[in-house]
Amino acid sequence: MTPDPLDTILERSAPATRAADAGDLRAMMDAARTEARPRRHRRVGIVSGALALALAGGASFAAASSSWDWNAGMNPNRSHTYTSPTWGECELRVGNIVAANPLRQFELDRAIDDWFATADVAAEVEPYIAGHLAVLEGDQSDATDPRSADAYYWVAVDEALGDAMSAGLSERGFDNASISTGSGQVHCEGEQWE
């Protein structure tokens, strides 16, 4: 086979290369995952859609009664209290948070417990609420259900708590990719879901 003179010239003109360092590649991939992963804002659209269905007369979210029980895994030490527009004092509990890597579950639980124990949760959550509330109210501005204000505020606080906790966990070595699932539950003094 006859060598192509252009290939020969290109091979001689190529800069010297070295093998990539595995540690550098791993750091680049981790950085790309962190930057490319969107923040938890995807849930807002899903939750606001569910709220629209519920407020339009669909299935109710929870039964309101004085004997209302918390779901399993809702830890009272992982809670945030706030005042709802008309339903009064509310408690939002976080639970069933599962690490993406099962080997880090104990470490994640300790980090979450540490954040709730040491952070001023109300102060951490507050800056995020208005942004989430604006999105929810913008999506559902035509809602006439009297429960809308309370339901929107609950979802905004829930999302804000998730954002604040995410920032706190990031400082403790857990990014959004470290958590696969989690849930929350709210109970207010004067809630009216039906």
PDB file of C-alpha atoms in Angstrom:
ATOM      1  CA  MET A   1       0.000   0.000   0.000  1.00  0.00           C
ATOM      2  CA  THR A   2       1.346   3.383  -0.946  1.00  0.00           C
ATOM      3  CA  PRO A   3       1.522   5.902   1.917  1.00  0.00           C
ATOM      4  CA  ASP A   4      -0.366   9.098   1.375  1.00  0.00           C
ATOM      5  CA  PRO A   5       2.013  12.093   1.522  1.00  0.00           C
ATOM      6  CA  LEU A   6      -0.617  14.259   3.200  1.00  0.00           C
ATOM      7  CA  ASP A   7      -1.035  11.719   6.034  1.00  0.00           C
ATOM      8  CA  THR A   8       2.711  11.663   6.542  1.00  0.00           C
ATOM      9  CA  ILE A   9       2.905  15.463   6.725  1.00  0.00           C
ATOM     10  CA  LEU A  10      -0.026  15.626   9.180  1.00  0.00           C
ATOM     11  CA  GLU A  11       1.494  12.952  11.419  1.00  0.00           C
ATOM     12  CA  ARG A  12       4.772  14.855  11.622  1.00  0.00           C
ATOM     13  CA  SER A  13       3.043  18.162  12.377  1.00  0.00           C
ATOM     14  CA  ALA A  14       0.821  16.833  15.203  1.00  0.00           C
ATOM     15  CA  PRO A  15       1.762  18.121  18.672  1.00  0.00           C
ATOM     16  CA  ALA A  16       3.182  15.665  21.173  1.00  0.00           C
ATOM     17  CA  THR A  17       0.493  14.062  23.319  1.00  0.00           C
ATOM     18  CA  ARG A  18       0.488  12.389  26.675  1.00  0.00           C
ATOM     19  CA  ALA A  19      -1.921   9.934  28.240  1.00  0.00           C
ATOM     20  CA  ALA A  20      -4.739  11.540  30.221  1.00  0.00           C
ATOM     21  CA  ASP A  21      -4.503  11.283  34.000  1.00  0.00           C
ATOM     22  CA  ALA A  22      -7.403   9.186  35.363  1.00  0.00           C
ATOM     23  CA  GLY A  23      -7.754  11.491  38.390  1.00  0.00           C
ATOM     24  CA  ASP A  24      -8.043  14.570  36.182  1.00  0.00           C
ATOM     25  CA  LEU A  25     -10.661  12.874  34.012  1.00  0.00           C
ATOM     26  CA  ARG A  26     -12.695  11.839  37.072  1.00  0.00           C
ATOM     27  CA  ALA A  27     -12.577  15.404  38.452  1.00  0.00           C
ATOM     28  CA  MET A  28     -13.700  16.807  35.079  1.00  0.00           C
ATOM     29  CA  MET A  29     -16.613  14.334  34.902  1.00  0.00           C
ATOM     30  CA  ASP A  30     -17.715  15.135  38.473  1.00  0.00           C
ATOM     31  CA  ALA A  31     -17.569  18.867  37.744  1.00  0.00           C
ATOM     32  CA  ALA A  32     -19.557  18.410  34.528  1.00  0.00           C
ATOM     33  CA  ARG A  33     -22.233  16.375  36.349  1.00  0.00           C
ATOM     34  CA  THR A  34     -22.596  19.054  39.003  1.00  0.00           C
ATOM     35  CA  GLU A  35     -22.809  21.901  36.480  1.00  0.00           C
ATOM     36  CA  ALA A  36     -25.019  20.075  33.992  1.00  0.00           C
ATOM     37  CA  ARG A  37     -27.527  18.712  36.510  1.00  0.00           C
ATOM     38  CA  PRO A  38     -30.451  21.119  36.741  1.00  0.00           C
ATOM     39  CA  ARG A  39     -31.532  22.272  40.173  1.00  0.00           C
ATOM     40  CA  ARG A  40     -34.680  20.762  41.588  1.00  0.00           C
ATOM     41  CA  HIS A  41     -36.984  23.129  39.689  1.00  0.00           C
ATOM     42  CA  ARG A  42     -38.451  20.331  37.569  1.00  0.00           C
ATOM     43  CA  ARG A  43     -40.694  19.312  40.464  1.00  0.00           C
ATOM     44  CA  VAL A  44     -42.446  22.679  40.497  1.00  0.00           C
ATOM     45  CA  GLY A  45     -44.112  22.041  37.124  1.00  0.00           C
ATOM     46  CA  ILE A  46     -45.208  18.555  38.126  1.00  0.00           C
ATOM     47  CA  VAL A  47     -46.496  19.651  41.514  1.00  0.00           C
ATOM     48  CA  SER A  48     -48.272  22.702  40.100  1.00  0.00           C
ATOM     49  CA  GLY A  49     -49.989  20.452  37.561  1.00  0.00           C
ATOM     50  CA  ALA A  50     -51.111  18.154  40.358  1.00  0.00           C
ATOM     51  CA  LEU A  51     -52.312  21.171  42.347  1.00  0.00           C
ATOM     52  CA  ALA A  52     -54.330  22.396  39.399  1.00  0.00           C
ATOM     53  CA  LEU A  53     -56.080  19.025  39.148  1.00  0.00           C
ATOM     54  CA  ALA A  54     -56.754  18.840  42.867  1.00  0.00           C
ATOM     55  CA  LEU A  55     -57.964  22.412  43.138  1.00  0.00           C
ATOM     56  CA  ALA A  56     -60.175  21.976  40.091  1.00  0.00           C
ATOM     57  CA  GLY A  57     -62.099  19.221  41.868  1.00  0.00           C
ATOM     58  CA  GLY A  58     -59.879  16.181  41.396  1.00  0.00           C
ATOM     59  CA  ALA A  59     -58.747  13.826  44.128  1.00  0.00           C
ATOM     60  CA  SER A  60     -57.824  15.487  47.387  1.00  0.00           C
ATOM     61  CA  PHE A  61     -54.274  15.323  48.719  1.00  0.00           C
ATOM     62  CA  ALA A  62     -54.991  14.348  52.304  1.00  0.00           C
ATOM     63  CA  ALA A  63     -57.857  13.984  54.668  1.00  0.00           C
ATOM     64  CA  ALA A  64     -58.111  16.866  57.086  1.00  0.00           C
ATOM     65  CA  SER A  65     -58.902  15.771  60.596  1.00  0.00           C
ATOM     66  CA  SER A  66     -57.621  16.303  64.099  1.00  0.00           C
ATOM     67  CA  SER A  67     -56.315  12.727  64.227  1.00  0.00           C
ATOM     68  CA  TRP A  68     -54.292  13.023  61.028  1.00  0.00           C
ATOM     69  CA  ASP A  69     -51.227  10.779  61.205  1.00  0.00           C
ATOM     70  CA  TRP A  70     -47.789  11.396  59.752  1.00  0.00           C
ATOM     71  CA  ASN A  71     -46.608   8.940  57.105  1.00  0.00           C
ATOM     72  CA  ALA A  72     -43.854   6.514  58.063  1.00  0.00           C
ATOM     73  CA  GLY A  73     -40.425   8.080  57.786  1.00  0.00           C
ATOM     74  CA  MET A  74     -41.583  11.667  58.455  1.00  0.00           C
ATOM     75  CA  ASN A  75     -39.033  12.675  61.065  1.00  0.00           C
ATOM     76  CA  PRO A  76     -40.173  15.440  63.470  1.00  0.00           C
ATOM     77  CA  ASN A  77     -36.512  16.478  63.832  1.00  0.00           C
ATOM     78  CA  ARG A  78     -36.469  17.223  60.118  1.00  0.00           C
ATOM     79  CA  SER A  79     -39.244  19.783  60.032  1.00  0.00           C
ATOM     80  CA  HIS A  80     -39.929  23.409  59.264  1.00  0.00           C
ATOM     81  CA  THR A  81     -42.850  25.444  60.588  1.00  0.00           C
ATOM     82  CA  TYR A  82     -44.371  28.351  58.712  1.00  0.00           C
ATOM     83  CA  THR A  83     -47.586  30.356  58.638  1.00  0.00           C
ATOM     84  CA  SER A  84     -49.937  29.637  55.757  1.00  0.00           C
ATOM     85  CA  PRO A  85     -52.026  32.492  54.271  1.00  0.00           C
ATOM     86  CA  THR A  86     -55.325  31.276  55.786  1.00  0.00           C
ATOM     87  CA  TRP A  87     -54.687  27.838  57.300  1.00  0.00           C
ATOM     88  CA  GLY A  88     -52.533  29.193  60.132  1.00  0.00           C
ATOM     89  CA  GLU A  89     -49.483  27.454  61.573  1.00  0.00           C
ATOM     90  CA  CYS A  90     -48.139  24.608  59.412  1.00  0.00           C
ATOM     91  CA  GLU A  91     -45.466  21.990  59.944  1.00  0.00           C
ATOM     92  CA  LEU A  92     -43.634  20.608  56.936  1.00  0.00           C
ATOM     93  CA  ARG A  93     -41.718  17.404  57.606  1.00  0.00           C
ATOM     94  CA  VAL A  94     -39.077  15.828  55.388  1.00  0.00           C
ATOM     95  CA  GLY A  95     -38.485  12.096  55.251  1.00  0.00           C
ATOM     96  CA  ASN A  96     -37.519   8.976  53.382  1.00  0.00           C
ATOM     97  CA  ILE A  97     -34.467  10.622  51.836  1.00  0.00           C
ATOM     98  CA  VAL A  98     -32.504   7.922  50.041  1.00  0.00           C
ATOM     99  CA  ALA A  99     -28.883   8.230  49.007  1.00  0.00           C
ATOM    100  CA  ALA A 100     -28.104   7.401  45.381  1.00  0.00           C
ATOM    101  CA  ASN A 101     -25.194   5.325  46.700  1.00  0.00           C
ATOM    102  CA  PRO A 102     -26.556   2.987  49.421  1.00  0.00           C
ATOM    103  CA  LEU A 103     -23.102   2.842  51.005  1.00  0.00           C
ATOM    104  CA  ARG A 104     -23.406   6.566  51.839  1.00  0.00           C
ATOM    105  CA  GLN A 105     -26.915   6.402  53.388  1.00  0.00           C
ATOM    106  CA  PHE A 106     -25.678   6.622  56.990  1.00  0.00           C
ATOM    107  CA  GLU A 107     -23.400   9.543  56.086  1.00  0.00           C
ATOM    108  CA  LEU A 108     -26.273  11.312  54.275  1.00  0.00           C
ATOM    109  CA  ASP A 109     -28.626  10.838  57.235  1.00  0.00           C
ATOM    110  CA  ARG A 110     -26.026  12.326  59.571  1.00  0.00           C
ATOM    111  CA  ALA A 111     -25.517  15.304  57.231  1.00  0.00           C
ATOM    112  CA  ILE A 112     -29.284  15.961  57.020  1.00  0.00           C
ATOM    113  CA  ASP A 113     -29.705  15.683  60.786  1.00  0.00           C
ATOM    114  CA  ASP A 114     -26.723  17.998  61.287  1.00  0.00           C
ATOM    115  CA  TRP A 115     -28.165  20.589  58.888  1.00  0.00           C
ATOM    116  CA  PHE A 116     -31.565  20.623  60.619  1.00  0.00           C
ATOM    117  CA  ALA A 117     -29.909  20.761  64.049  1.00  0.00           C
ATOM    118  CA  THR A 118     -27.456  23.577  63.292  1.00  0.00           C
ATOM    119  CA  ALA A 119     -29.041  25.708  60.556  1.00  0.00           C
ATOM    120  CA  ASP A 120     -31.536  28.492  61.085  1.00  0.00           C
ATOM    121  CA  VAL A 121     -33.931  26.654  58.776  1.00  0.00           C
ATOM    122  CA  ALA A 122     -36.467  29.510  58.540  1.00  0.00           C
ATOM    123  CA  ALA A 123     -33.743  31.984  57.536  1.00  0.00           C
ATOM    124  CA  GLU A 124     -32.259  29.535  55.029  1.00  0.00           C
ATOM    125  CA  VAL A 125     -35.651  28.821  53.408  1.00  0.00           C
ATOM    126  CA  GLU A 126     -36.968  32.401  53.230  1.00  0.00           C
ATOM    127  CA  PRO A 127     -34.904  33.668  50.234  1.00  0.00           C
ATOM    128  CA  TYR A 128     -36.207  30.885  47.982  1.00  0.00           C
ATOM    129  CA  ILE A 129     -39.949  31.139  48.695  1.00  0.00           C
ATOM    130  CA  ALA A 130     -40.816  34.194  46.561  1.00  0.00           C
ATOM    131  CA  GLY A 131     -39.279  32.726  43.397  1.00  0.00           C
ATOM    132  CA  HIS A 132     -41.187  29.453  43.706  1.00  0.00           C
ATOM    133  CA  LEU A 133     -44.402  31.234  44.612  1.00  0.00           C
ATOM    134  CA  ALA A 134     -44.100  33.486  41.554  1.00  0.00           C
ATOM    135  CA  VAL A 135     -43.743  30.455  39.270  1.00  0.00           C
ATOM    136  CA  LEU A 136     -46.712  28.669  40.827  1.00  0.00           C
ATOM    137  CA  GLU A 137     -49.003  31.683  40.811  1.00  0.00           C
ATOM    138  CA  GLY A 138     -47.926  32.544  37.265  1.00  0.00           C
ATOM    139  CA  ASP A 139     -48.817  29.048  36.062  1.00  0.00           C
ATOM    140  CA  GLN A 140     -52.199  29.062  37.813  1.00  0.00           C
ATOM    141  CA  SER A 141     -53.214  32.741  37.808  1.00  0.00           C
ATOM    142  CA  ASP A 142     -56.772  31.870  36.776  1.00  0.00           C
ATOM    143  CA  ALA A 143     -57.413  29.585  39.773  1.00  0.00           C
ATOM    144  CA  THR A 144     -60.474  30.675  41.722  1.00  0.00           C
ATOM    145  CA  ASP A 145     -60.427  27.970  44.411  1.00  0.00           C
ATOM    146  CA  PRO A 146     -60.146  29.566  47.870  1.00  0.00           C
ATOM    147  CA  ARG A 147     -57.531  26.942  48.800  1.00  0.00           C
ATOM    148  CA  SER A 148     -55.161  28.105  46.047  1.00  0.00           C
ATOM    149  CA  ALA A 149     -53.177  30.566  48.151  1.00  0.00           C
ATOM    150  CA  ASP A 150     -52.508  27.975  50.866  1.00  0.00           C
ATOM    151  CA  ALA A 151     -51.694  25.185  48.432  1.00  0.00           C
ATOM    152  CA  TYR A 152     -49.352  27.380  46.375  1.00  0.00           C
ATOM    153  CA  TYR A 153     -47.629  28.649  49.496  1.00  0.00           C
ATOM    154  CA  TRP A 154     -47.182  25.090  50.790  1.00  0.00           C
ATOM    155  CA  VAL A 155     -45.558  23.952  47.531  1.00  0.00           C
ATOM    156  CA  ALA A 156     -43.364  27.071  47.430  1.00  0.00           C
ATOM    157  CA  VAL A 157     -42.188  26.428  51.003  1.00  0.00           C
ATOM    158  CA  ASP A 158     -41.617  22.745  50.221  1.00  0.00           C
ATOM    159  CA  GLU A 159     -39.491  23.627  47.172  1.00  0.00           C
ATOM    160  CA  ALA A 160     -37.654  26.344  49.113  1.00  0.00           C
ATOM    161  CA  LEU A 161     -36.889  23.903  51.919  1.00  0.00           C
ATOM    162  CA  GLY A 162     -35.521  21.491  49.310  1.00  0.00           C
ATOM    163  CA  ASP A 163     -33.305  24.210  47.839  1.00  0.00           C
ATOM    164  CA  ALA A 164     -32.019  25.346  51.230  1.00  0.00           C
ATOM    165  CA  MET A 165     -31.361  21.789  52.367  1.00  0.00           C
ATOM    166  CA  SER A 166     -29.621  21.050  49.060  1.00  0.00           C
ATOM    167  CA  ALA A 167     -27.300  24.024  49.618  1.00  0.00           C
ATOM    168  CA  GLY A 168     -26.596  22.862  53.163  1.00  0.00           C
ATOM    169  CA  LEU A 169     -25.894  19.310  52.046  1.00  0.00           C
ATOM    170  CA  SER A 170     -23.614  20.574  49.290  1.00  0.00           C
ATOM    171  CA  GLU A 171     -21.469  22.174  51.997  1.00  0.00           C
ATOM    172  CA  ARG A 172     -21.368  18.756  53.659  1.00  0.00           C
ATOM    173  CA  GLY A 173     -20.230  16.889  50.535  1.00  0.00           C
ATOM    174  CA  PHE A 174     -23.556  15.858  48.984  1.00  0.00           C
ATOM    175  CA  ASP A 175     -24.663  17.313  45.641  1.00  0.00           C
ATOM    176  CA  ASN A 176     -28.069  16.805  43.997  1.00  0.00           C
ATOM    177  CA  ALA A 177     -26.816  13.627  42.315  1.00  0.00           C
ATOM    178  CA  SER A 178     -26.167  12.115  45.769  1.00  0.00           C
ATOM    179  CA  ILE A 179     -29.888  11.834  46.555  1.00  0.00           C
ATOM    180  CA  SER A 180     -32.225   9.591  44.594  1.00  0.00           C
ATOM    181  CA  THR A 181     -35.560  10.165  46.378  1.00  0.00           C
ATOM    182  CA  GLY A 182     -37.186  11.958  49.268  1.00  0.00           C
ATOM    183  CA  SER A 183     -40.612  13.049  50.384  1.00  0.00           C
ATOM    184  CA  GLY A 184     -42.372  15.611  52.506  1.00  0.00           C
ATOM    185  CA  GLN A 185     -45.661  16.012  54.280  1.00  0.00           C
ATOM    186  CA  VAL A 186     -47.461  19.068  55.625  1.00  0.00           C
ATOM    187  CA  HIS A 187     -50.065  19.514  58.329  1.00  0.00           C
ATOM    188  CA  CYS A 188     -51.698  22.865  59.102  1.00  0.00           C
ATOM    189  CA  GLU A 189     -54.008  23.912  61.943  1.00  0.00           C
ATOM    190  CA  GLY A 190     -56.861  24.955  59.666  1.00  0.00           C
ATOM    191  CA  GLU A 191     -56.143  22.939  56.531  1.00  0.00           C
ATOM    192  CA  GLN A 192     -59.027  22.280  54.162  1.00  0.00           C
ATOM    193  CA  TRP A 193     -58.090  19.807  51.430  1.00  0.00           C
ATOM    194  CA  GLU A 194     -61.608  18.748  50.501  1.00  0.00           C
TER     195      GLU A 194
END
